[in-house]
Amino acid sequence: MLIRELAPDLVFLHGQVVVNDSALPQAEALACKDGRIVAVGSDEEITPLIGEHTRVVDLAGRTLLPGIVDAHNHLLEVGLKDLFEISLEEVRSIAEMVELVRQRAAETPPGQWIVGTGWNESLFAEGRLPTRHDLDAATTQHPVLLKRFFNMDVVNTVALEKSGVDAQTPDPPAGKIERDEEGVPNGLFRAAAKQLVR
């Protein structure tokens, strides 16, 4: 292998490189090879690595941050979920989801909202979507809103009442309120209909 093939493809010099490593609190330079960071340090440490075909970027004192790779996240919602909401990504049954709501209700003053996010009915042992009747088994003292991993919510009866959604509420454009055989909302809201409760 030729030495030039070992040289970084890209080097950043003369900057303030944010490393997020207590062992290396400050750095001025960074080298990359094949899309990966291969060295971080001072200008004096990184400059000798530069090869004939290395692209060099002079940061001129600017800050270089680690990449934030985000396929598709709503950062505010991610933060709120981690801080305040019940995490439902690992739930494998409606019964387990109901139990998590019951536990949260035990530590939440009556009348306050209980919110969770991330459920996926394709993982549920019951093989069906949850409804308000499932959530009512967990609490009738709190409005409950549980967000699916994508584009659907389920709420309990208290949340329906607080939101003013009933059998006479029309479906919004680009949304659907799921209903039982009598036309009464069953707690499931699809697409734009979610905003009626949220």
Tab-separated table of C-alpha atoms in Angstrom:
chain	number	residue	atom	x	y	z
A	1	MET	CA	0.000	0.000	0.000
A	2	LEU	CA	1.333	3.415	-0.926
A	3	ILE	CA	1.862	5.984	1.833
A	4	ARG	CA	-0.367	8.495	0.024
A	5	GLU	CA	-3.297	6.067	0.383
A	6	LEU	CA	-2.980	6.387	4.163
A	7	ALA	CA	-3.243	10.189	4.119
A	8	PRO	CA	-6.546	11.744	5.214
A	9	ASP	CA	-9.030	12.802	2.539
A	10	LEU	CA	-9.987	15.902	4.514
A	11	VAL	CA	-8.295	17.982	7.211
A	12	PHE	CA	-9.651	20.935	9.180
A	13	LEU	CA	-7.048	23.277	10.703
A	14	HIS	CA	-6.934	26.441	12.843
A	15	GLY	CA	-10.320	25.987	14.487
A	16	GLN	CA	-12.082	25.263	17.726
A	17	VAL	CA	-13.011	21.600	17.430
A	18	VAL	CA	-15.738	20.453	19.824
A	19	VAL	CA	-14.700	16.975	20.912
A	20	ASN	CA	-17.009	16.167	23.863
A	21	ASP	CA	-14.255	14.131	25.474
A	22	SER	CA	-12.907	15.057	28.918
A	23	ALA	CA	-9.550	13.496	27.972
A	24	LEU	CA	-9.219	16.037	25.139
A	25	PRO	CA	-11.065	19.199	26.237
A	26	GLN	CA	-9.782	21.311	23.336
A	27	ALA	CA	-8.632	20.675	19.796
A	28	GLU	CA	-7.696	22.849	16.834
A	29	ALA	CA	-7.666	20.322	14.017
A	30	LEU	CA	-9.356	17.208	12.755
A	31	ALA	CA	-8.522	14.669	10.015
A	32	CYS	CA	-10.958	12.399	8.113
A	33	LYS	CA	-10.419	9.368	5.899
A	34	ASP	CA	-13.185	7.628	3.959
A	35	GLY	CA	-15.862	9.591	5.813
A	36	ARG	CA	-14.552	8.777	9.294
A	37	ILE	CA	-12.600	10.831	11.802
A	38	VAL	CA	-9.088	9.400	12.070
A	39	ALA	CA	-7.334	12.013	14.212
A	40	VAL	CA	-8.126	15.017	16.407
A	41	GLY	CA	-5.591	17.305	18.040
A	42	SER	CA	-3.502	20.410	17.618
A	43	ASP	CA	-2.554	21.933	14.274
A	44	GLU	CA	1.000	20.688	14.890
A	45	GLU	CA	-0.216	17.097	15.388
A	46	ILE	CA	-2.551	16.998	12.381
A	47	THR	CA	-0.561	18.970	9.759
A	48	PRO	CA	2.057	16.203	9.194
A	49	LEU	CA	-0.761	13.823	8.183
A	50	ILE	CA	-1.696	15.947	5.147
A	51	GLY	CA	-1.013	14.186	1.863
A	52	GLU	CA	-0.767	15.334	-1.713
A	53	HIS	CA	-4.490	14.766	-2.343
A	54	THR	CA	-5.823	15.856	1.045
A	55	ARG	CA	-8.408	18.644	0.968
A	56	VAL	CA	-7.478	21.181	3.652
A	57	VAL	CA	-10.054	23.529	5.169
A	58	ASP	CA	-8.795	26.533	7.142
A	59	LEU	CA	-11.397	27.152	9.832
A	60	ALA	CA	-9.827	30.544	10.655
A	61	GLY	CA	-10.832	30.249	14.300
A	62	ARG	CA	-14.399	29.062	13.629
A	63	THR	CA	-16.001	26.246	15.602
A	64	LEU	CA	-16.313	22.720	14.203
A	65	LEU	CA	-19.121	20.657	15.744
A	66	PRO	CA	-19.669	16.900	15.660
A	67	GLY	CA	-22.147	15.880	12.979
A	68	ILE	CA	-25.769	15.509	13.989
A	69	VAL	CA	-27.078	12.740	11.767
A	70	ASP	CA	-30.858	12.833	11.817
A	71	ALA	CA	-32.861	10.784	9.351
A	72	HIS	CA	-36.075	12.405	10.555
A	73	ASN	CA	-36.702	13.553	14.107
A	74	HIS	CA	-38.744	16.369	15.550
A	75	LEU	CA	-36.188	17.492	18.142
A	76	LEU	CA	-38.636	19.314	20.411
A	77	GLU	CA	-40.848	16.227	20.592
A	78	VAL	CA	-37.841	13.964	21.183
A	79	GLY	CA	-36.751	16.169	24.094
A	80	LEU	CA	-40.222	16.335	25.596
A	81	LYS	CA	-40.627	12.591	25.248
A	82	ASP	CA	-37.394	11.886	27.083
A	83	LEU	CA	-38.208	14.309	29.881
A	84	PHE	CA	-41.935	13.995	30.445
A	85	GLU	CA	-43.635	11.295	28.387
A	86	ILE	CA	-44.031	7.558	28.806
A	87	SER	CA	-41.736	5.767	26.370
A	88	LEU	CA	-43.748	3.128	24.497
A	89	GLU	CA	-41.233	1.989	21.864
A	90	GLU	CA	-40.530	-1.310	23.632
A	91	VAL	CA	-44.145	-2.120	24.530
A	92	ARG	CA	-45.237	-5.503	23.187
A	93	SER	CA	-48.908	-5.568	24.189
A	94	ILE	CA	-51.858	-3.320	24.915
A	95	ALA	CA	-51.891	-4.783	28.424
A	96	GLU	CA	-48.301	-3.623	28.973
A	97	MET	CA	-49.157	-0.156	27.637
A	98	VAL	CA	-52.150	0.059	29.981
A	99	GLU	CA	-49.960	-0.969	32.926
A	100	LEU	CA	-47.447	1.812	32.160
A	101	VAL	CA	-50.302	4.333	32.083
A	102	ARG	CA	-51.633	2.935	35.374
A	103	GLN	CA	-48.195	3.364	36.977
A	104	ARG	CA	-47.909	6.950	35.728
A	105	ALA	CA	-51.443	7.713	36.944
A	106	ALA	CA	-50.473	6.569	40.448
A	107	GLU	CA	-47.875	9.353	40.638
A	108	THR	CA	-49.764	12.047	38.697
A	109	PRO	CA	-52.315	14.380	40.327
A	110	PRO	CA	-55.868	13.763	39.066
A	111	GLY	CA	-56.812	15.967	36.133
A	112	GLN	CA	-53.266	16.301	34.771
A	113	TRP	CA	-52.499	14.917	31.331
A	114	ILE	CA	-50.616	11.660	30.898
A	115	VAL	CA	-48.789	11.522	27.573
A	116	GLY	CA	-46.820	8.704	25.999
A	117	THR	CA	-45.228	8.123	22.623
A	118	GLY	CA	-43.873	5.444	20.336
A	119	TRP	CA	-46.391	2.584	20.388
A	120	ASN	CA	-46.630	0.255	17.402
A	121	GLU	CA	-49.632	-2.045	17.123
A	122	SER	CA	-47.787	-4.450	14.808
A	123	LEU	CA	-45.766	-5.485	17.892
A	124	PHE	CA	-48.803	-6.052	20.117
A	125	ALA	CA	-49.642	-9.576	21.244
A	126	GLU	CA	-53.344	-8.738	20.937
A	127	GLY	CA	-53.014	-8.121	17.193
A	128	ARG	CA	-55.252	-5.034	17.227
A	129	LEU	CA	-55.243	-1.292	17.786
A	130	PRO	CA	-55.836	0.029	21.308
A	131	THR	CA	-58.985	2.059	22.067
A	132	ARG	CA	-60.243	4.429	24.726
A	133	HIS	CA	-61.759	1.450	26.552
A	134	ASP	CA	-58.284	-0.041	27.060
A	135	LEU	CA	-56.947	3.228	28.444
A	136	ASP	CA	-60.005	3.763	30.639
A	137	ALA	CA	-58.980	0.595	32.474
A	138	ALA	CA	-55.775	2.405	33.514
A	139	THR	CA	-57.360	5.665	34.730
A	140	THR	CA	-60.603	7.592	34.671
A	141	GLN	CA	-59.070	10.469	36.648
A	142	HIS	CA	-56.580	11.693	34.024
A	143	PRO	CA	-56.812	12.603	30.357
A	144	VAL	CA	-54.470	10.231	28.477
A	145	LEU	CA	-52.937	10.768	25.028
A	146	LEU	CA	-50.639	8.099	23.594
A	147	LYS	CA	-48.923	8.874	20.291
A	148	ARG	CA	-48.188	6.065	17.871
A	149	PHE	CA	-44.694	6.020	16.360
A	150	PHE	CA	-46.277	7.588	13.276
A	151	ASN	CA	-49.450	9.501	12.426
A	152	MET	CA	-51.998	8.149	14.928
A	153	ASP	CA	-52.982	8.798	18.547
A	154	VAL	CA	-55.151	6.931	21.011
A	155	VAL	CA	-56.849	8.727	23.904
A	156	ASN	CA	-59.074	7.756	26.804
A	157	THR	CA	-62.640	8.901	27.486
A	158	VAL	CA	-61.530	11.748	29.782
A	159	ALA	CA	-59.340	13.167	26.974
A	160	LEU	CA	-62.273	12.967	24.549
A	161	GLU	CA	-64.483	14.841	27.003
A	162	LYS	CA	-61.869	17.521	27.711
A	163	SER	CA	-61.358	18.004	23.967
A	164	GLY	CA	-65.076	18.242	23.229
A	165	VAL	CA	-64.918	15.406	20.708
A	166	ASP	CA	-68.105	13.344	20.489
A	167	ALA	CA	-70.294	11.510	17.997
A	168	GLN	CA	-71.295	14.804	16.334
A	169	THR	CA	-67.704	15.957	15.741
A	170	PRO	CA	-66.960	15.783	12.008
A	171	ASP	CA	-63.745	14.351	10.627
A	172	PRO	CA	-61.361	17.174	9.741
A	173	PRO	CA	-59.956	17.443	6.217
A	174	ALA	CA	-57.043	15.004	5.837
A	175	GLY	CA	-57.888	13.243	9.091
A	176	LYS	CA	-60.174	10.616	10.569
A	177	ILE	CA	-61.816	10.048	13.939
A	178	GLU	CA	-62.250	6.294	14.328
A	179	ARG	CA	-65.670	5.317	15.651
A	180	ASP	CA	-67.483	2.285	17.032
A	181	GLU	CA	-70.604	0.709	15.501
A	182	GLU	CA	-72.805	3.428	17.033
A	183	GLY	CA	-70.665	6.220	15.594
A	184	VAL	CA	-69.083	7.152	18.949
A	185	PRO	CA	-65.356	7.977	18.815
A	186	ASN	CA	-63.336	4.975	20.007
A	187	GLY	CA	-60.291	7.054	20.967
A	188	LEU	CA	-58.249	6.620	17.782
A	189	PHE	CA	-57.320	9.696	15.755
A	190	ARG	CA	-55.589	9.482	12.391
A	191	ALA	CA	-53.488	12.143	10.635
A	192	ALA	CA	-54.889	15.691	11.000
A	193	ALA	CA	-57.584	14.514	13.412
A	194	LYS	CA	-54.861	14.206	16.086
A	195	GLN	CA	-54.900	17.973	16.439
A	196	LEU	CA	-58.438	17.853	17.849
A	197	VAL	CA	-56.993	16.485	21.074
A	198	ARG	CA	-53.368	17.573	20.997
